[in-house]
Amino acid sequence: MSFSGTMYGSDWPSAVAAYDDTQLSNLSNTSYTAGNPEVGVYFTMPPSGRVLITVHGGARDNTNDNRCFMSAEVRENGVNGVVLLSPAVATNGFGTPGSNADYFYGSRTFLLLGGSVYGANAGIFDLTNAGSKQFYARVMYSVETTTSASVDINQRGIIVEPVS
Amino acid sequence: MTDVLAGQKIQSATWPATVESLDNTSNANLTNTTFATGTPVVDLTFVAPTTGRVLLTVTAGSRDNTGTDRVVCTFELYLGTSAGGTLVIGSSGSTLQYECTCAGQADAYQYVSRTTLVDSLTSGATYYVRHMNKTASGSGSADCTLRALTVRPTP
Amino acid sequence: MTDLSAGTIVTALDFPPTVQANDGTSQINISSTAYITGSPVVSTTFTAPTSGRVRLIASFVGGADASGNRAFVSPQVFEGTDTTGTEVLSPSVATAVGSMGEQTSSSAYERCSFLDGLTPGGTYFVRVMYRVTGGTTLDLLYRGIIVVPLT
């Protein structure tokens, strides 16, 4: 979606971010979970229908062989709303090597585009009246295997920035 | 390249769309030690903003089964709509500023990004960028699955 | 920190330039466990947008170490044009990109972080700092920082 003419502040909702460094220890969940505390933000979609999302953080594995996947999930309205972007590390997440026994820090940035469908169980990222809707993005995490319960997370962060 | 001057109203034409191209096809057992495009080619065209600046992000998911080699990813940027255009940033010289790579000791797929601020682009011109990869030692044990390019016009 | 409210006409001051600094001089056999600048210093000034928010992107190439040590590359931000101003962001793992101890070959990626509360239109100085967890054998081949103004 594009438009012409002078830009106004309403074209540019705020960039938002959340970050938490609570240590989550001995993780074994192979399904994505939000954890406690939850690291999430509400955001307003700009008229462009596009935002960049960055997932960042740090994790380690005490047995040197399990990866930690941190990925963004986006819902309409809030934590119980329709899922619009399902967490999936390959397309919207950041992952650790697995072979790291100590904390590894990095990030991954990707584009979220309105009108698309992200994930098998997600709804269409509908831009109808998007400016009046609230969207909610949070960091979800999962680990590679349940057998050793050895993954620790010490940082989780998310940044949502409106772009043109 | 024109900075947006103080007091000037920003027009939407200053802000062409942010674009992304992504593919999650496995490119396994790579042996090339010079940069190549991968399969399928991950590429896109974009329009340069008034500022002539974009943030260009290379994202990759890669691993090395034996913990000895690694996949190095970068991009090539051309003025035009294809790799037949004028080369702006190539992959044959040093790519330290642009590249994204996981260490060889990552023996399971690891997903990370690397962003470059590209400036001095011609305002309003169309550019073509494509994702490139190579291996450090060509041993045939390194795999790349997720490849993505994201271009964000920036002030 | 001021949000861009509806009806406000967006002007250039709302979007100062995105800036970067980087250098490919190898930093060999790093031993400092306290954050240092290395040589040359990788730094730049930037202007804070109306929102007072920026995304910092710290990146590196390197990290190969035969002895299990890790590197952390992290931004440090001061008010003004150099380090004599008030520090507003200390280098730390919260904003750092890091290597893993097990790697004996080089890696290259980045870490984005979010910095807010900056004074709209204010001038700030950012520099790239790094340290290691121990040893004397870790090398960095490249250090970089990008500062992206946000709404």
GROMACS .gro file of C-alpha atoms in nm:
model
  470
    1MET     CA    1   0.000   0.000   0.000
    2SER     CA    2   0.142   0.339  -0.091
    3PHE     CA    3   0.012   0.688  -0.078
    4SER     CA    4   0.108   1.032  -0.192
    5GLY     CA    5   0.130   1.372  -0.038
    6THR     CA    6   0.256   1.511   0.290
    7MET     CA    7   0.320   1.263   0.566
    8TYR     CA    8   0.169   1.311   0.906
    9GLY     CA    9   0.248   1.178   1.245
   10SER     CA   10  -0.041   0.938   1.217
   11ASP     CA   11   0.149   0.774   0.935
   12TRP     CA   12   0.418   0.689   1.182
   13PRO     CA   13   0.308   0.510   1.495
   14SER     CA   14   0.577   0.463   1.755
   15ALA     CA   15   0.844   0.201   1.744
   16VAL     CA   16   0.809  -0.014   2.054
   17ALA     CA   17   1.026  -0.262   2.233
   18ALA     CA   18   1.042  -0.492   2.531
   19TYR     CA   19   1.337  -0.661   2.697
   20ASP     CA   20   1.385  -0.884   2.998
   21ASP     CA   21   1.691  -1.048   3.147
   22THR     CA   22   1.528  -1.289   3.388
   23GLN     CA   23   1.715  -1.617   3.375
   24LEU     CA   24   1.503  -1.909   3.256
   25SER     CA   25   1.684  -2.229   3.345
   26ASN     CA   26   1.687  -2.593   3.244
   27LEU     CA   27   1.435  -2.552   2.965
   28SER     CA   28   1.292  -2.853   2.788
   29ASN     CA   29   0.988  -2.729   2.595
   30THR     CA   30   0.998  -2.818   2.228
   31SER     CA   31   0.677  -2.624   2.167
   32TYR     CA   32   0.694  -2.248   2.172
   33THR     CA   33   0.596  -2.082   2.495
   34ALA     CA   34   0.603  -1.725   2.617
   35GLY     CA   35   0.762  -1.795   2.951
   36ASN     CA   36   0.754  -1.577   3.259
   37PRO     CA   37   0.782  -1.290   3.247
   38GLU     CA   38   0.632  -1.255   2.904
   39VAL     CA   39   0.825  -1.023   2.672
   40GLY     CA   40   0.571  -0.855   2.448
   41VAL     CA   41   0.455  -0.523   2.305
   42TYR     CA   42   0.140  -0.374   2.163
   43PHE     CA   43   0.188  -0.189   1.838
   44THR     CA   44  -0.011   0.003   1.579
   45MET     CA   45   0.033  -0.086   1.215
   46PRO     CA   46   0.134   0.209   0.997
   47PRO     CA   47  -0.052   0.283   0.672
   48SER     CA   48   0.231   0.116   0.484
   49GLY     CA   49   0.121  -0.215   0.634
   50ARG     CA   50   0.479  -0.298   0.713
   51VAL     CA   51   0.685  -0.326   1.028
   52LEU     CA   52   1.032  -0.461   1.093
   53ILE     CA   53   1.051  -0.695   1.387
   54THR     CA   54   1.378  -0.776   1.562
   55VAL     CA   55   1.410  -1.069   1.802
   56HIS     CA   56   1.724  -1.062   2.013
   57GLY     CA   57   1.864  -1.228   2.321
   58GLY     CA   58   2.102  -1.475   2.476
   59ALA     CA   59   2.098  -1.846   2.555
   60ARG     CA   60   2.329  -2.141   2.624
   61ASP     CA   61   2.316  -2.518   2.653
   62ASN     CA   62   2.496  -2.691   2.934
   63THR     CA   63   2.537  -3.012   2.733
   64ASN     CA   64   2.662  -2.839   2.417
   65ASP     CA   65   2.407  -2.994   2.186
   66ASN     CA   66   2.066  -2.828   2.214
   67ARG     CA   67   1.966  -2.512   2.037
   68CYS     CA   68   1.741  -2.243   2.171
   69PHE     CA   69   1.496  -2.083   1.930
   70MET     CA   70   1.350  -1.741   2.004
   71SER     CA   71   1.082  -1.634   1.763
   72ALA     CA   72   0.820  -1.364   1.729
   73GLU     CA   73   0.449  -1.433   1.752
   74VAL     CA   74   0.196  -1.166   1.649
   75ARG     CA   75  -0.172  -1.163   1.743
   76GLU     CA   76  -0.458  -0.926   1.695
   77ASN     CA   77  -0.561  -0.732   2.004
   78GLY     CA   78  -0.373  -0.926   2.268
   79VAL     CA   79  -0.251  -1.257   2.402
   80ASN     CA   80  -0.584  -1.425   2.333
   81GLY     CA   81  -0.638  -1.275   1.992
   82VAL     CA   82  -0.620  -1.437   1.651
   83VAL     CA   83  -0.269  -1.554   1.569
   84LEU     CA   84  -0.142  -1.363   1.267
   85LEU     CA   85   0.222  -1.471   1.277
   86SER     CA   86   0.316  -1.808   1.423
   87PRO     CA   87   0.654  -1.846   1.589
   88ALA     CA   88   0.897  -2.021   1.358
   89VAL     CA   89   1.269  -1.971   1.398
   90ALA     CA   90   1.354  -2.018   1.032
   91THR     CA   91   1.135  -1.732   0.911
   92ASN     CA   92   1.095  -1.506   1.213
   93GLY     CA   93   1.337  -1.608   1.483
   94PHE     CA   94   1.686  -1.603   1.620
   95GLY     CA   95   1.865  -1.921   1.721
   96THR     CA   96   2.170  -2.024   1.914
   97PRO     CA   97   2.427  -2.269   1.775
   98GLY     CA   98   2.350  -2.543   2.028
   99SER     CA   99   2.713  -2.629   2.068
  100ASN     CA  100   2.762  -2.328   2.293
  101ALA     CA  101   2.798  -2.410   2.659
  102ASP     CA  102   2.806  -2.040   2.746
  103TYR     CA  103   2.568  -1.757   2.666
  104PHE     CA  104   2.553  -1.659   2.301
  105TYR     CA  105   2.407  -1.318   2.203
  106GLY     CA  106   2.266  -1.199   1.873
  107SER     CA  107   1.955  -1.093   1.685
  108ARG     CA  108   1.747  -1.145   1.375
  109THR     CA  109   1.542  -0.882   1.193
  110PHE     CA  110   1.261  -0.955   0.947
  111LEU     CA  111   0.978  -0.777   0.769
  112LEU     CA  112   0.614  -0.832   0.864
  113LEU     CA  113   0.386  -0.748   0.577
  114GLY     CA  114   0.016  -0.688   0.612
  115GLY     CA  115  -0.217  -0.888   0.393
  116SER     CA  116  -0.002  -1.198   0.424
  117VAL     CA  117  -0.059  -1.529   0.598
  118TYR     CA  118   0.224  -1.641   0.819
  119GLY     CA  119   0.216  -1.997   0.934
  120ALA     CA  120  -0.022  -2.287   0.890
  121ASN     CA  121  -0.255  -2.189   1.172
  122ALA     CA  122  -0.240  -1.816   1.137
  123GLY     CA  123  -0.506  -1.578   1.013
  124ILE     CA  124  -0.452  -1.330   0.735
  125PHE     CA  125  -0.272  -1.025   0.858
  126ASP     CA  126  -0.572  -0.809   0.770
  127LEU     CA  127  -0.509  -0.442   0.717
  128THR     CA  128  -0.874  -0.337   0.705
  129ASN     CA  129  -0.901  -0.055   0.956
  130ALA     CA  130  -0.556  -0.154   1.070
  131GLY     CA  131  -0.486   0.192   1.204
  132SER     CA  132  -0.755   0.144   1.464
  133LYS     CA  133  -0.648  -0.204   1.562
  134GLN     CA  134  -0.396  -0.306   1.819
  135PHE     CA  135  -0.154  -0.581   1.742
  136TYR     CA  136   0.049  -0.769   1.998
  137ALA     CA  137   0.395  -0.913   1.938
  138ARG     CA  138   0.585  -1.126   2.185
  139VAL     CA  139   0.897  -1.340   2.202
  140MET     CA  140   0.827  -1.711   2.220
  141TYR     CA  141   1.096  -1.970   2.282
  142SER     CA  142   1.147  -2.340   2.240
  143VAL     CA  143   1.443  -2.574   2.266
  144GLU     CA  144   1.569  -2.853   2.052
  145THR     CA  145   1.514  -3.156   2.268
  146THR     CA  146   1.350  -3.263   2.589
  147THR     CA  147   1.603  -3.523   2.695
  148SER     CA  148   1.848  -3.308   2.879
  149ALA     CA  149   1.656  -3.001   3.005
  150SER     CA  150   1.980  -2.809   2.983
  151VAL     CA  151   1.903  -2.491   2.793
  152ASP     CA  152   1.914  -2.160   2.979
  153ILE     CA  153   1.796  -1.821   2.853
  154ASN     CA  154   1.922  -1.502   3.012
  155GLN     CA  155   1.787  -1.234   2.777
  156ARG     CA  156   1.483  -1.196   2.552
  157GLY     CA  157   1.404  -0.884   2.353
  158ILE     CA  158   1.172  -0.768   2.077
  159ILE     CA  159   1.165  -0.444   1.875
  160VAL     CA  160   0.879  -0.348   1.642
  161GLU     CA  161   0.949  -0.055   1.411
  162PRO     CA  162   0.707   0.091   1.158
  163VAL     CA  163   0.863   0.126   0.816
  164SER     CA  164   0.754   0.258   0.483
  165MET     CA  165   2.188   1.149  -0.196
  166THR     CA  166   1.997   1.425  -0.025
  167ASP     CA  167   1.947   1.457   0.344
  168VAL     CA  168   1.600   1.562   0.435
  169LEU     CA  169   1.647   1.928   0.530
  170ALA     CA  170   1.529   2.077   0.858
  171GLY     CA  171   1.175   2.207   0.833
  172GLN     CA  172   1.110   2.029   0.507
  173LYS     CA  173   0.789   1.833   0.496
  174ILE     CA  174   0.848   1.468   0.432
  175GLN     CA  175   0.659   1.342   0.136
  176SER     CA  176   0.556   0.985   0.101
  177ALA     CA  177   0.762   0.966  -0.214
  178THR     CA  178   1.058   0.996   0.020
  179TRP     CA  179   0.966   0.657   0.154
  180PRO     CA  180   0.943   0.373  -0.093
  181ALA     CA  181   0.840   0.039   0.044
  182THR     CA  182   1.047  -0.179   0.271
  183VAL     CA  183   1.081  -0.513   0.096
  184GLU     CA  184   1.193  -0.863   0.180
  185SER     CA  185   1.265  -1.183  -0.009
  186LEU     CA  186   1.296  -1.510   0.179
  187ASP     CA  187   1.341  -1.874   0.091
  188ASN     CA  188   1.373  -2.179   0.313
  189THR     CA  189   1.491  -2.439   0.063
  190SER     CA  190   1.779  -2.654   0.177
  191ASN     CA  191   2.107  -2.594  -0.002
  192ALA     CA  192   2.308  -2.882   0.133
  193ASN     CA  193   2.665  -3.004   0.114
  194LEU     CA  194   2.798  -2.688  -0.040
  195THR     CA  195   3.142  -2.691  -0.195
  196ASN     CA  196   3.177  -2.354  -0.364
  197THR     CA  197   3.446  -2.132  -0.218
  198THR     CA  198   3.356  -1.834  -0.434
  199PHE     CA  199   3.021  -1.663  -0.388
  200ALA     CA  200   2.725  -1.802  -0.580
  201THR     CA  201   2.353  -1.738  -0.570
  202GLY     CA  202   2.211  -2.055  -0.417
  203THR     CA  203   1.891  -2.232  -0.524
  204PRO     CA  204   1.647  -2.077  -0.578
  205VAL     CA  205   1.795  -1.732  -0.617
  206VAL     CA  206   1.688  -1.503  -0.334
  207ASP     CA  207   1.667  -1.157  -0.481
  208LEU     CA  208   1.456  -0.846  -0.502
  209THR     CA  209   1.438  -0.501  -0.655
  210PHE     CA  210   1.382  -0.184  -0.458
  211VAL     CA  211   1.353   0.187  -0.516
  212ALA     CA  212   1.608   0.410  -0.347
  213PRO     CA  213   1.461   0.678  -0.119
  214THR     CA  214   1.534   1.049  -0.135
  215THR     CA  215   1.808   1.008   0.121
  216GLY     CA  216   1.987   0.754  -0.093
  217ARG     CA  217   2.022   0.533   0.213
  218VAL     CA  218   1.886   0.187   0.285
  219LEU     CA  219   1.942  -0.070   0.554
  220LEU     CA  220   2.013  -0.397   0.379
  221THR     CA  221   1.984  -0.706   0.600
  222VAL     CA  222   2.122  -1.047   0.506
  223THR     CA  223   1.974  -1.332   0.708
  224ALA     CA  224   2.082  -1.693   0.697
  225GLY     CA  225   2.027  -2.025   0.865
  226SER     CA  226   2.335  -2.239   0.827
  227ARG     CA  227   2.528  -2.524   0.985
  228ASP     CA  228   2.822  -2.752   0.934
  229ASN     CA  229   2.772  -3.123   0.996
  230THR     CA  230   3.133  -3.187   1.085
  231GLY     CA  231   3.201  -2.869   1.276
  232THR     CA  232   3.486  -2.770   1.046
  233ASP     CA  233   3.351  -2.562   0.758
  234ARG     CA  234   3.097  -2.281   0.748
  235VAL     CA  235   2.865  -2.098   0.508
  236VAL     CA  236   2.942  -1.732   0.450
  237CYS     CA  237   2.655  -1.521   0.313
  238THR     CA  238   2.665  -1.177   0.158
  239PHE     CA  239   2.484  -0.978  -0.109
  240GLU     CA  240   2.549  -0.824  -0.449
  241LEU     CA  241   2.389  -0.493  -0.532
  242TYR     CA  242   2.331  -0.364  -0.886
  243LEU     CA  243   2.183  -0.045  -1.029
  244GLY     CA  244   1.906  -0.173  -1.249
  245THR     CA  245   1.663  -0.459  -1.239
  246SER     CA  246   1.895  -0.758  -1.267
  247ALA     CA  247   2.250  -0.877  -1.225
  248GLY     CA  248   2.307  -0.744  -1.573
  249GLY     CA  249   2.295  -0.390  -1.435
  250THR     CA  250   2.582  -0.182  -1.302
  251LEU     CA  251   2.755  -0.343  -1.005
  252VAL     CA  252   2.742  -0.124  -0.696
  253ILE     CA  253   2.857  -0.362  -0.423
  254GLY     CA  254   3.013  -0.689  -0.525
  255SER     CA  255   3.120  -1.009  -0.358
  256SER     CA  256   3.463  -1.062  -0.508
  257GLY     CA  257   3.648  -0.831  -0.271
  258SER     CA  258   3.636  -0.806   0.106
  259THR     CA  259   3.288  -0.873   0.244
  260LEU     CA  260   3.374  -0.816   0.610
  261GLN     CA  261   3.130  -0.526   0.624
  262TYR     CA  262   2.838  -0.721   0.476
  263GLU     CA  263   2.874  -1.089   0.552
  264CYS     CA  264   2.675  -1.312   0.781
  265THR     CA  265   2.820  -1.643   0.891
  266CYS     CA  266   2.795  -1.891   1.172
  267ALA     CA  267   3.112  -2.046   1.306
  268GLY     CA  268   3.200  -2.391   1.184
  269GLN     CA  269   3.127  -2.531   1.528
  270ALA     CA  270   2.755  -2.466   1.473
  271ASP     CA  271   2.658  -2.818   1.368
  272ALA     CA  272   2.284  -2.752   1.374
  273TYR     CA  273   2.099  -2.477   1.190
  274GLN     CA  274   2.158  -2.139   1.345
  275TYR     CA  275   1.963  -1.830   1.234
  276VAL     CA  276   2.110  -1.480   1.251
  277SER     CA  277   2.114  -1.148   1.062
  278ARG     CA  278   2.369  -0.889   0.950
  279THR     CA  279   2.272  -0.538   0.840
  280THR     CA  280   2.460  -0.292   0.622
  281LEU     CA  281   2.383   0.078   0.582
  282VAL     CA  282   2.415   0.138   0.207
  283ASP     CA  283   2.431   0.502   0.111
  284SER     CA  284   2.498   0.723  -0.190
  285LEU     CA  285   2.224   0.549  -0.386
  286THR     CA  286   2.052   0.751  -0.657
  287SER     CA  287   1.719   0.881  -0.531
  288GLY     CA  288   1.426   0.716  -0.707
  289ALA     CA  289   1.643   0.469  -0.898
  290THR     CA  290   1.568   0.099  -0.903
  291TYR     CA  291   1.827  -0.137  -0.762
  292TYR     CA  292   1.861  -0.515  -0.768
  293VAL     CA  293   2.009  -0.714  -0.484
  294ARG     CA  294   2.071  -1.086  -0.453
  295HIS     CA  295   2.175  -1.319  -0.169
  296MET     CA  296   2.509  -1.492  -0.222
  297ASN     CA  297   2.678  -1.774  -0.035
  298LYS     CA  298   3.003  -1.967  -0.030
  299THR     CA  299   3.182  -2.202   0.206
  300ALA     CA  300   3.506  -2.123   0.382
  301SER     CA  301   3.684  -2.444   0.286
  302GLY     CA  302   3.465  -2.627   0.036
  303SER     CA  303   3.453  -2.949   0.234
  304GLY     CA  304   3.098  -3.039   0.130
  305SER     CA  305   2.965  -3.061   0.484
  306ALA     CA  306   2.816  -2.714   0.521
  307ASP     CA  307   2.446  -2.651   0.457
  308CYS     CA  308   2.242  -2.336   0.419
  309THR     CA  309   1.867  -2.346   0.447
  310LEU     CA  310   1.701  -2.015   0.526
  311ARG     CA  311   1.819  -1.721   0.311
  312ALA     CA  312   1.659  -1.377   0.327
  313LEU     CA  313   1.720  -1.022   0.216
  314THR     CA  314   1.543  -0.723   0.369
  315VAL     CA  315   1.577  -0.370   0.234
  316ARG     CA  316   1.447  -0.082   0.446
  317PRO     CA  317   1.464   0.277   0.314
  318THR     CA  318   1.603   0.484   0.594
  319PRO     CA  319   1.648   0.853   0.672
  320MET     CA  320   1.075   1.179   2.398
  321THR     CA  321   0.781   1.277   2.184
  322ASP     CA  322   0.557   1.052   1.983
  323LEU     CA  323   0.452   1.170   1.640
  324SER     CA  324   0.090   1.255   1.710
  325ALA     CA  325  -0.191   1.238   1.458
  326GLY     CA  326  -0.220   1.552   1.250
  327THR     CA  327   0.138   1.661   1.309
  328ILE     CA  328   0.317   1.713   0.983
  329VAL     CA  329   0.625   1.497   0.975
  330THR     CA  330   0.935   1.700   0.915
  331ALA     CA  331   1.298   1.627   0.866
  332LEU     CA  332   1.383   1.677   1.231
  333ASP     CA  333   1.167   1.376   1.304
  334PHE     CA  334   1.402   1.168   1.095
  335PRO     CA  335   1.769   1.254   1.130
  336PRO     CA  336   2.008   1.047   0.920
  337THR     CA  337   2.087   0.686   0.989
  338VAL     CA  338   2.460   0.672   1.058
  339GLN     CA  339   2.727   0.410   1.084
  340ALA     CA  340   3.089   0.355   1.175
  341ASN     CA  341   3.298   0.051   1.105
  342ASP     CA  342   3.653  -0.071   1.067
  343GLY     CA  343   3.826  -0.380   0.936
  344THR     CA  344   4.154  -0.350   1.125
  345SER     CA  345   4.218  -0.682   1.294
  346GLN     CA  346   4.224  -0.683   1.671
  347ILE     CA  347   4.461  -0.970   1.746
  348ASN     CA  348   4.506  -1.173   2.065
  349ILE     CA  349   4.261  -0.972   2.266
  350SER     CA  350   4.306  -1.014   2.639
  351SER     CA  351   4.105  -0.739   2.804
  352THR     CA  352   3.817  -0.863   3.015
  353ALA     CA  353   3.705  -0.503   3.062
  354TYR     CA  354   3.545  -0.323   2.768
  355ILE     CA  355   3.797  -0.133   2.557
  356THR     CA  356   3.781   0.057   2.230
  357GLY     CA  357   4.064  -0.109   2.046
  358SER     CA  358   4.241   0.074   1.769
  359PRO     CA  359   4.123   0.247   1.568
  360VAL     CA  360   3.824   0.357   1.769
  361VAL     CA  361   3.500   0.284   1.585
  362SER     CA  362   3.268   0.573   1.664
  363THR     CA  363   3.031   0.833   1.525
  364THR     CA  364   2.794   1.103   1.638
  365PHE     CA  365   2.422   1.092   1.571
  366THR     CA  366   2.120   1.314   1.617
  367ALA     CA  367   1.830   1.178   1.818
  368PRO     CA  368   1.491   1.184   1.641
  369THR     CA  369   1.177   1.343   1.780
  370SER     CA  370   1.077   1.012   1.931
  371GLY     CA  371   1.399   0.991   2.130
  372ARG     CA  372   1.428   0.630   2.017
  373VAL     CA  373   1.687   0.456   1.805
  374ARG     CA  374   1.778   0.102   1.712
  375LEU     CA  375   2.144   0.023   1.766
  376ILE     CA  376   2.299  -0.247   1.551
  377ALA     CA  377   2.637  -0.378   1.671
  378SER     CA  378   2.815  -0.625   1.446
  379PHE     CA  379   3.144  -0.807   1.423
  380VAL     CA  380   3.343  -1.057   1.226
  381GLY     CA  381   3.576  -1.284   1.419
  382GLY     CA  382   3.566  -1.471   1.744
  383ALA     CA  383   3.797  -1.759   1.652
  384ASP     CA  384   3.967  -1.877   1.968
  385ALA     CA  385   4.138  -2.207   2.041
  386SER     CA  386   4.092  -2.177   2.416
  387GLY     CA  387   3.719  -2.143   2.467
  388ASN     CA  388   3.700  -1.768   2.521
  389ARG     CA  389   3.413  -1.550   2.398
  390ALA     CA  390   3.407  -1.193   2.267
  391PHE     CA  391   3.134  -0.939   2.333
  392VAL     CA  392   3.102  -0.636   2.105
  393SER     CA  393   2.872  -0.371   2.253
  394PRO     CA  394   2.789  -0.004   2.196
  395GLN     CA  395   2.853   0.276   2.445
  396VAL     CA  396   2.665   0.606   2.412
  397PHE     CA  397   2.740   0.952   2.553
  398GLU     CA  398   2.566   1.288   2.533
  399GLY     CA  399   2.754   1.532   2.316
  400THR     CA  400   3.027   1.474   2.061
  401ASP     CA  401   3.278   1.270   2.260
  402THR     CA  402   3.328   1.074   2.579
  403THR     CA  403   3.339   1.380   2.800
  404GLY     CA  404   2.960   1.401   2.808
  405THR     CA  405   2.724   1.206   3.029
  406GLU     CA  406   2.719   0.835   2.954
  407VAL     CA  407   2.368   0.724   2.860
  408LEU     CA  408   2.438   0.362   2.772
  409SER     CA  409   2.714   0.143   2.913
  410PRO     CA  410   2.852  -0.147   2.714
  411SER     CA  411   2.707  -0.475   2.838
  412VAL     CA  412   2.584  -0.814   2.726
  413ALA     CA  413   2.232  -0.668   2.715
  414THR     CA  414   2.326  -0.494   2.391
  415ALA     CA  415   2.621  -0.705   2.281
  416VAL     CA  416   2.672  -0.940   1.993
  417GLY     CA  417   2.886  -1.229   2.102
  418SER     CA  418   3.083  -1.526   1.980
  419MET     CA  419   3.068  -1.874   2.128
  420GLY     CA  420   3.360  -2.020   2.316
  421GLU     CA  421   3.368  -2.338   2.111
  422GLN     CA  422   3.434  -2.165   1.783
  423THR     CA  423   3.777  -2.197   1.628
  424SER     CA  424   3.672  -2.026   1.308
  425SER     CA  425   3.535  -1.681   1.243
  426SER     CA  426   3.168  -1.586   1.256
  427ALA     CA  427   2.981  -1.271   1.154
  428TYR     CA  428   2.645  -1.140   1.269
  429GLU     CA  429   2.483  -0.863   1.467
  430ARG     CA  430   2.280  -0.770   1.769
  431CYS     CA  431   2.008  -0.507   1.756
  432SER     CA  432   1.898  -0.325   2.067
  433PHE     CA  433   1.656  -0.047   2.148
  434LEU     CA  434   1.760   0.280   2.311
  435ASP     CA  435   1.503   0.536   2.415
  436GLY     CA  436   1.472   0.839   2.636
  437LEU     CA  437   1.708   1.042   2.418
  438THR     CA  438   1.654   1.414   2.389
  439PRO     CA  439   1.487   1.501   2.055
  440GLY     CA  440   1.738   1.674   1.832
  441GLY     CA  441   2.018   1.606   2.077
  442THR     CA  442   2.366   1.512   1.964
  443TYR     CA  443   2.505   1.184   2.089
  444PHE     CA  444   2.833   0.998   2.053
  445VAL     CA  445   2.842   0.621   2.009
  446ARG     CA  446   3.148   0.398   2.005
  447VAL     CA  447   3.197   0.025   1.971
  448MET     CA  448   3.351  -0.146   2.271
  449TYR     CA  449   3.466  -0.503   2.310
  450ARG     CA  450   3.601  -0.742   2.565
  451VAL     CA  451   3.676  -1.112   2.603
  452THR     CA  452   3.588  -1.357   2.876
  453GLY     CA  453   3.949  -1.460   2.920
  454GLY     CA  454   4.265  -1.579   2.750
  455THR     CA  455   4.494  -1.408   2.503
  456THR     CA  456   4.409  -1.573   2.173
  457LEU     CA  457   4.081  -1.432   2.048
  458ASP     CA  458   4.078  -1.219   1.730
  459LEU     CA  459   3.824  -0.976   1.590
  460LEU     CA  460   3.846  -0.888   1.221
  461TYR     CA  461   3.576  -0.625   1.191
  462ARG     CA  462   3.364  -0.404   1.417
  463GLY     CA  463   3.063  -0.200   1.321
  464ILE     CA  464   2.776   0.008   1.455
  465ILE     CA  465   2.464   0.145   1.285
  466VAL     CA  466   2.222   0.387   1.454
  467VAL     CA  467   1.869   0.387   1.309
  468PRO     CA  468   1.627   0.666   1.408
  469LEU     CA  469   1.289   0.528   1.505
  470THR     CA  470   0.941   0.672   1.535
   0.00000   0.00000   0.00000
